[in-house]
Tab-separated table of C-alpha atoms in Angstrom:
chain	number	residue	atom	x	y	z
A	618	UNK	CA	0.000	0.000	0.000
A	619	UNK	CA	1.097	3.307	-0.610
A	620	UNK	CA	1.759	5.207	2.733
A	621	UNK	CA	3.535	8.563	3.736
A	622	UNK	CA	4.161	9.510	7.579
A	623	UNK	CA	5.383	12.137	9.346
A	624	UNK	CA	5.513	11.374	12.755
A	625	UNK	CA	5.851	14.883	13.951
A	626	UNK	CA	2.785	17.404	13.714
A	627	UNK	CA	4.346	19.683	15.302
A	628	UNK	CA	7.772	20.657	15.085
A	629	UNK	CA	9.647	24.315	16.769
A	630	UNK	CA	13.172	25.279	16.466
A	631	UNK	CA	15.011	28.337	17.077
A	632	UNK	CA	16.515	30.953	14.739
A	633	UNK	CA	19.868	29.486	13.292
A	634	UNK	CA	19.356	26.225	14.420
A	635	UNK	CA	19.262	22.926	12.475
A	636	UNK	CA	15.979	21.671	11.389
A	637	UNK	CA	14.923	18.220	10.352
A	638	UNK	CA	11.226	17.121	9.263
A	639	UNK	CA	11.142	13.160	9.158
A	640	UNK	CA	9.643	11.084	6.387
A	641	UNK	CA	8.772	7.784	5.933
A	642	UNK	CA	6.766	5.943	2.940
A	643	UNK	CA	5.993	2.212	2.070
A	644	UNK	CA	5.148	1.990	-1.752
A	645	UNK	CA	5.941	-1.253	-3.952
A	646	UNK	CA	8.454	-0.158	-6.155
A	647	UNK	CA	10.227	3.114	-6.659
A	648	UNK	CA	8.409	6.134	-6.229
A	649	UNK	CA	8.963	9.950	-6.940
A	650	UNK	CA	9.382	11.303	-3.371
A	651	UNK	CA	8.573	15.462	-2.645
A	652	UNK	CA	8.582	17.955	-0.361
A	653	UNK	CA	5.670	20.644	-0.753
A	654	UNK	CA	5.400	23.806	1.503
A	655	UNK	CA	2.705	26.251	2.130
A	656	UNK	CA	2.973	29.013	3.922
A	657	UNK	CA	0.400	31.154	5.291
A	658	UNK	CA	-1.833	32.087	3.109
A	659	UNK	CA	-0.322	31.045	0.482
A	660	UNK	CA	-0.962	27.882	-1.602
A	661	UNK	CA	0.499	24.686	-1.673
A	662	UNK	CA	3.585	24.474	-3.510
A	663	UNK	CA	6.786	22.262	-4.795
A	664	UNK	CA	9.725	22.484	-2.760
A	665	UNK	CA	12.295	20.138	-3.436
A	666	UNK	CA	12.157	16.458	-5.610
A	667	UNK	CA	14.425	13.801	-5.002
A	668	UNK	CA	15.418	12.855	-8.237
A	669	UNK	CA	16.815	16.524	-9.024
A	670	UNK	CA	18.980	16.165	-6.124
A	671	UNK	CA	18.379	19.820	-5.338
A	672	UNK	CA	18.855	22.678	-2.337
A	673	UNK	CA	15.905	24.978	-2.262
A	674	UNK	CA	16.248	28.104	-0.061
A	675	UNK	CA	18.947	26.011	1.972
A	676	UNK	CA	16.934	22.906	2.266
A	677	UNK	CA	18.410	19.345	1.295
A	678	UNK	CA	16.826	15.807	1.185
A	679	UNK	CA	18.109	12.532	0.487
A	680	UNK	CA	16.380	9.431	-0.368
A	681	UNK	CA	17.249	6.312	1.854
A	682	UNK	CA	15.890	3.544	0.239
A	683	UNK	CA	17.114	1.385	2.410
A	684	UNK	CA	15.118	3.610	5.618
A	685	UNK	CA	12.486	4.268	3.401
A	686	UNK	CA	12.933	7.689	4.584
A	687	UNK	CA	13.107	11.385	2.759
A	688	UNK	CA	14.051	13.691	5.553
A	689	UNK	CA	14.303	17.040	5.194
A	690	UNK	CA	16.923	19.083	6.513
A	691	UNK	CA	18.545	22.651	6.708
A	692	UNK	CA	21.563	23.563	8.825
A	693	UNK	CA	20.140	26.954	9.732
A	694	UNK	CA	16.246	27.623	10.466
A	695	UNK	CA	15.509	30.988	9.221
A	696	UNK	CA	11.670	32.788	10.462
A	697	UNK	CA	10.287	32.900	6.766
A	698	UNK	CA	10.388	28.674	6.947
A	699	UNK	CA	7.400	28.992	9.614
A	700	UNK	CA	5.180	27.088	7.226
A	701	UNK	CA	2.945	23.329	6.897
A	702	UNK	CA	5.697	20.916	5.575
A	703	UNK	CA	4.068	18.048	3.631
A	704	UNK	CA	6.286	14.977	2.127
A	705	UNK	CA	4.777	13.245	-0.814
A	706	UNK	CA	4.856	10.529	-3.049
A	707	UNK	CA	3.813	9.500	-6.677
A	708	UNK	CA	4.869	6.856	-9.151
A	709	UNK	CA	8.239	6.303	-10.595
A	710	UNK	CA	9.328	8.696	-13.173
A	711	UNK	CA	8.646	7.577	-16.828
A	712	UNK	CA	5.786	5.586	-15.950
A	713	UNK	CA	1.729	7.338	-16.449
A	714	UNK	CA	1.655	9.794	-13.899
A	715	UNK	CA	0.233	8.208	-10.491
A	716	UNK	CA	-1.715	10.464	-8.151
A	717	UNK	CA	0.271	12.099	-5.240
A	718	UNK	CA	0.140	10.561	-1.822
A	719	UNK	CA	0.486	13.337	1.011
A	720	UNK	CA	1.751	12.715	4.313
A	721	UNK	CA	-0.037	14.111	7.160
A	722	UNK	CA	2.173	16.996	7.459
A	723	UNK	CA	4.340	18.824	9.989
A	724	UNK	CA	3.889	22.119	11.530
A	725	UNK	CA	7.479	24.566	11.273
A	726	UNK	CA	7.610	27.475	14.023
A	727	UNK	CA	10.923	28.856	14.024
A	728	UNK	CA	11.194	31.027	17.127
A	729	UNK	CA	13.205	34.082	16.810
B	525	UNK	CA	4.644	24.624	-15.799
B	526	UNK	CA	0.736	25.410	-14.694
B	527	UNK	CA	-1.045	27.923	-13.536
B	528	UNK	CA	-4.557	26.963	-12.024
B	529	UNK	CA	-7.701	29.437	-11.255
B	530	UNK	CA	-10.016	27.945	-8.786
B	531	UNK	CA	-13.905	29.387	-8.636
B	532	UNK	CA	-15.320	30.324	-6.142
B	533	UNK	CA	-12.020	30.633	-3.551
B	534	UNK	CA	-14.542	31.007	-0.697
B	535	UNK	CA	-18.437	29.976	0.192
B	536	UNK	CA	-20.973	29.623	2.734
B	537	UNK	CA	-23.286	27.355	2.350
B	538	UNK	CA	-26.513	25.792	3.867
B	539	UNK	CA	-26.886	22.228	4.672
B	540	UNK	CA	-28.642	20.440	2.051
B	541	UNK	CA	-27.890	22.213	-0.251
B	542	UNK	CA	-24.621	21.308	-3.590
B	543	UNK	CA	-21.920	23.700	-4.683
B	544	UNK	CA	-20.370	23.417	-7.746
B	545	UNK	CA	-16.497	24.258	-7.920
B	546	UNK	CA	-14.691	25.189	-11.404
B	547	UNK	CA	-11.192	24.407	-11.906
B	548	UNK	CA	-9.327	26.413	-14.974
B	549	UNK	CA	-5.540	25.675	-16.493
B	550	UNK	CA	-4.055	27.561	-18.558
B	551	UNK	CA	-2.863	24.593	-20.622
B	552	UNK	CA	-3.892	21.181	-21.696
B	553	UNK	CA	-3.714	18.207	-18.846
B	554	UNK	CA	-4.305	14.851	-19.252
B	555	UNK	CA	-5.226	14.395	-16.083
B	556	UNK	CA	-6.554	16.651	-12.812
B	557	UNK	CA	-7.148	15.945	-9.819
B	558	UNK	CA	-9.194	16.636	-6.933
B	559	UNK	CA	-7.972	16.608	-3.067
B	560	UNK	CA	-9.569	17.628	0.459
B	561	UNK	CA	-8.200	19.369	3.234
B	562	UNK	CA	-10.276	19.275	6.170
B	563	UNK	CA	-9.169	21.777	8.972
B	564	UNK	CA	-5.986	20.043	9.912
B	565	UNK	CA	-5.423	17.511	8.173
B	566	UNK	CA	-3.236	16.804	5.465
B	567	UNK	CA	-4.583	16.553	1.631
B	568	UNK	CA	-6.880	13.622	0.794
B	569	UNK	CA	-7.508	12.754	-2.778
B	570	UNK	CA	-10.997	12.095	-3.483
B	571	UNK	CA	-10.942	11.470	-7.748
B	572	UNK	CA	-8.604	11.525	-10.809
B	573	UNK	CA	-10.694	13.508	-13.532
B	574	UNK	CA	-9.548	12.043	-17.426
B	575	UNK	CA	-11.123	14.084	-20.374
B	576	UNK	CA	-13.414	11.878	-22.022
B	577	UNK	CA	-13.857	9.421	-19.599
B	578	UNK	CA	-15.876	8.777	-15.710
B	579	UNK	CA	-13.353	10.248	-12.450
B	580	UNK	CA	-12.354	7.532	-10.925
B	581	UNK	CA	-12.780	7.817	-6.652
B	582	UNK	CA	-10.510	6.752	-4.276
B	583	UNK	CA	-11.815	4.784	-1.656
B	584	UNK	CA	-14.705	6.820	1.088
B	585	UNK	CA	-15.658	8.845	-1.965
B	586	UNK	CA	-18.757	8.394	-4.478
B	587	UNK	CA	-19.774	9.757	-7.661
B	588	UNK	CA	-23.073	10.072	-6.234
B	589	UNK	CA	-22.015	12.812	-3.411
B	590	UNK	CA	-18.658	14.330	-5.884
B	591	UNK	CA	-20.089	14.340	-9.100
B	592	UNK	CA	-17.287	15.460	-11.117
B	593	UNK	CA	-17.015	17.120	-14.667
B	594	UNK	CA	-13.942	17.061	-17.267
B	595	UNK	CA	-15.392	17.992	-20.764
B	596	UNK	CA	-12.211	19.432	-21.872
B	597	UNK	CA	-8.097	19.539	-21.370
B	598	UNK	CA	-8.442	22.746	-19.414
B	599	UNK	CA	-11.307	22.888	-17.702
B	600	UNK	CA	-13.228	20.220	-15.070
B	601	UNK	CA	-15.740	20.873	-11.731
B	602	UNK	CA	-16.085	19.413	-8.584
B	603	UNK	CA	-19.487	19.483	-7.419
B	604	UNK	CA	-20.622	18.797	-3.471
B	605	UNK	CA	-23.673	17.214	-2.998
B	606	UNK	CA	-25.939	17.453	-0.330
B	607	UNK	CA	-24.004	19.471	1.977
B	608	UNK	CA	-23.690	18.659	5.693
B	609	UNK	CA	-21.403	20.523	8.457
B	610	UNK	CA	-18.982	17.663	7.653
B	611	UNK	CA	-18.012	18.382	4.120
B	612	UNK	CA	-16.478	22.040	5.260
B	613	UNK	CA	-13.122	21.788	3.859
B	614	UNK	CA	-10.868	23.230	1.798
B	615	UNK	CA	-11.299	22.010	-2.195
B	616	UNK	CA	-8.005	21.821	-4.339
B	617	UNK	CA	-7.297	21.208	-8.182
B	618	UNK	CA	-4.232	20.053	-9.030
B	619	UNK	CA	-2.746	18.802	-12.405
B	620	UNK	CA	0.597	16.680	-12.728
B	621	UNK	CA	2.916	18.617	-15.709
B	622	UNK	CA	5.471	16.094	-16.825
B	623	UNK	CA	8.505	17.518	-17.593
B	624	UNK	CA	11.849	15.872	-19.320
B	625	UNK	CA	13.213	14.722	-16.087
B	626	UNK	CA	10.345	14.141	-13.894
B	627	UNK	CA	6.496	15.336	-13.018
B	628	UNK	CA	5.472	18.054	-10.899
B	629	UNK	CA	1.969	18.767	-9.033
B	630	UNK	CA	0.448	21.770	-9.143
B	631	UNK	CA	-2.101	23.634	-7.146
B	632	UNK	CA	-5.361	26.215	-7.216
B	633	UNK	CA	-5.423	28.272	-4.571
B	634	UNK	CA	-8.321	26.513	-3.101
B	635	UNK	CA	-12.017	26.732	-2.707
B	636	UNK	CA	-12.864	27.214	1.339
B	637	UNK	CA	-16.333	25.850	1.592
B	638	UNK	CA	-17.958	26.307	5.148
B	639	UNK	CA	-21.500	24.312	5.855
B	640	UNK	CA	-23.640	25.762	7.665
């Protein structure tokens, strides 16, 4: 079955510290894994993609297949990432496009 | 890319009662989708709209309560039946844009529906 989780609804950090929003996913067979932002009042949009192996506004995240994980990570927290952080999941690349599977979604308050 | 204009972005409605919600790209899609977002909760996908053929509904969601509309590449609706208190939410449309490398969802802004 297709499954994202993000065990942490919730997640505060202070201003220059390190930040890390845990994902996991169960899919059979290699998906596209994502991380989509949406700040207040704002609507949902892409952050990062695995397969571009990308930073966006500082933020990194590596796929361990082996975990099943896609953290995401970024050495210094800055105030404008207060913001809903969802992981996602669709099907592998150069297959017909599969739907995307949101996790539950995390909560980033970076205190100043 | 996509850009994706989502009518209306806000309504109030009575129990009872079905709103119809209009999804607009400003290209052709293969395929567009429909989620929820009930206050808190993450995004829940309730059909894949095709052009030319029936949405197909994920599991806790009928045709008979989401009627759903795709009569061309650009354009599809989302209709909620029967409204109770239960079905306030937040309505997205999203379409997947494959690129060279890889696809990319994107989002409307929204509808906000509130049952009253």
């Amino acid at each position: 079955a297709q499954r994202v989780t993000q065990p942490e609804k919730l997640l505060s950090v202070f201003k220059g510290a390190p930040v890390e929003l845990k994902c996991n996913y169960s899919y059979s067979g290699s998906p596209e894994l994502f991380w989509y932002v949406q700040y207040s009042r704002q609507r949902l949009q892409l952050l990062l993609r695995h397969i571009s192996r990308e930073s966006i506004k500082g933020f990194t995240a590596d796929l361990n297949k082996g975990e099943t994980s896609f953290h995401l990570k970024k050495p210094f927290a800055q105030e404008e990432d207060s913001a809903m952080y969802y992981c996602a999941l669709s099907g592998q690349w150069g297959a017909s496009y599969d739907k995307v599977i949101f996790g539950p979604g995390t909560s980033l308050s970076v205190i100043p | 890319s996509a850009v994706i204009s989502q009518k209306p972005s806000r309504d109030i409605c009575q129990r009872g009662t079905s709103l119809t919600i209009q999804c607009q790209v400003d290209s052709q899609v293969t395929m567009m989708f429909w989620y929820r977002q009930q206050p808190g909760q993450s995004l829940t996908l309730i059909a894949t709209a095709n052009q030319g053929s029936e949405a197909t509904y994920e599991s806790g969601f009928v045709i008979d309560k989401f009627p759903i509309s795709r009569p061309n590449l650009t354009f599809s609706t989302l209709t909620v039946s029967n409204m109770s208190p239960e079905d306030s939410s937040i309505y997205l449309c999203s379409v997947a844009v494959q690129g060279v490398m890889n696809t990319e969802a994107f989002f409307g802004q929204g509808t906000r529906l509130t049952v009253v």
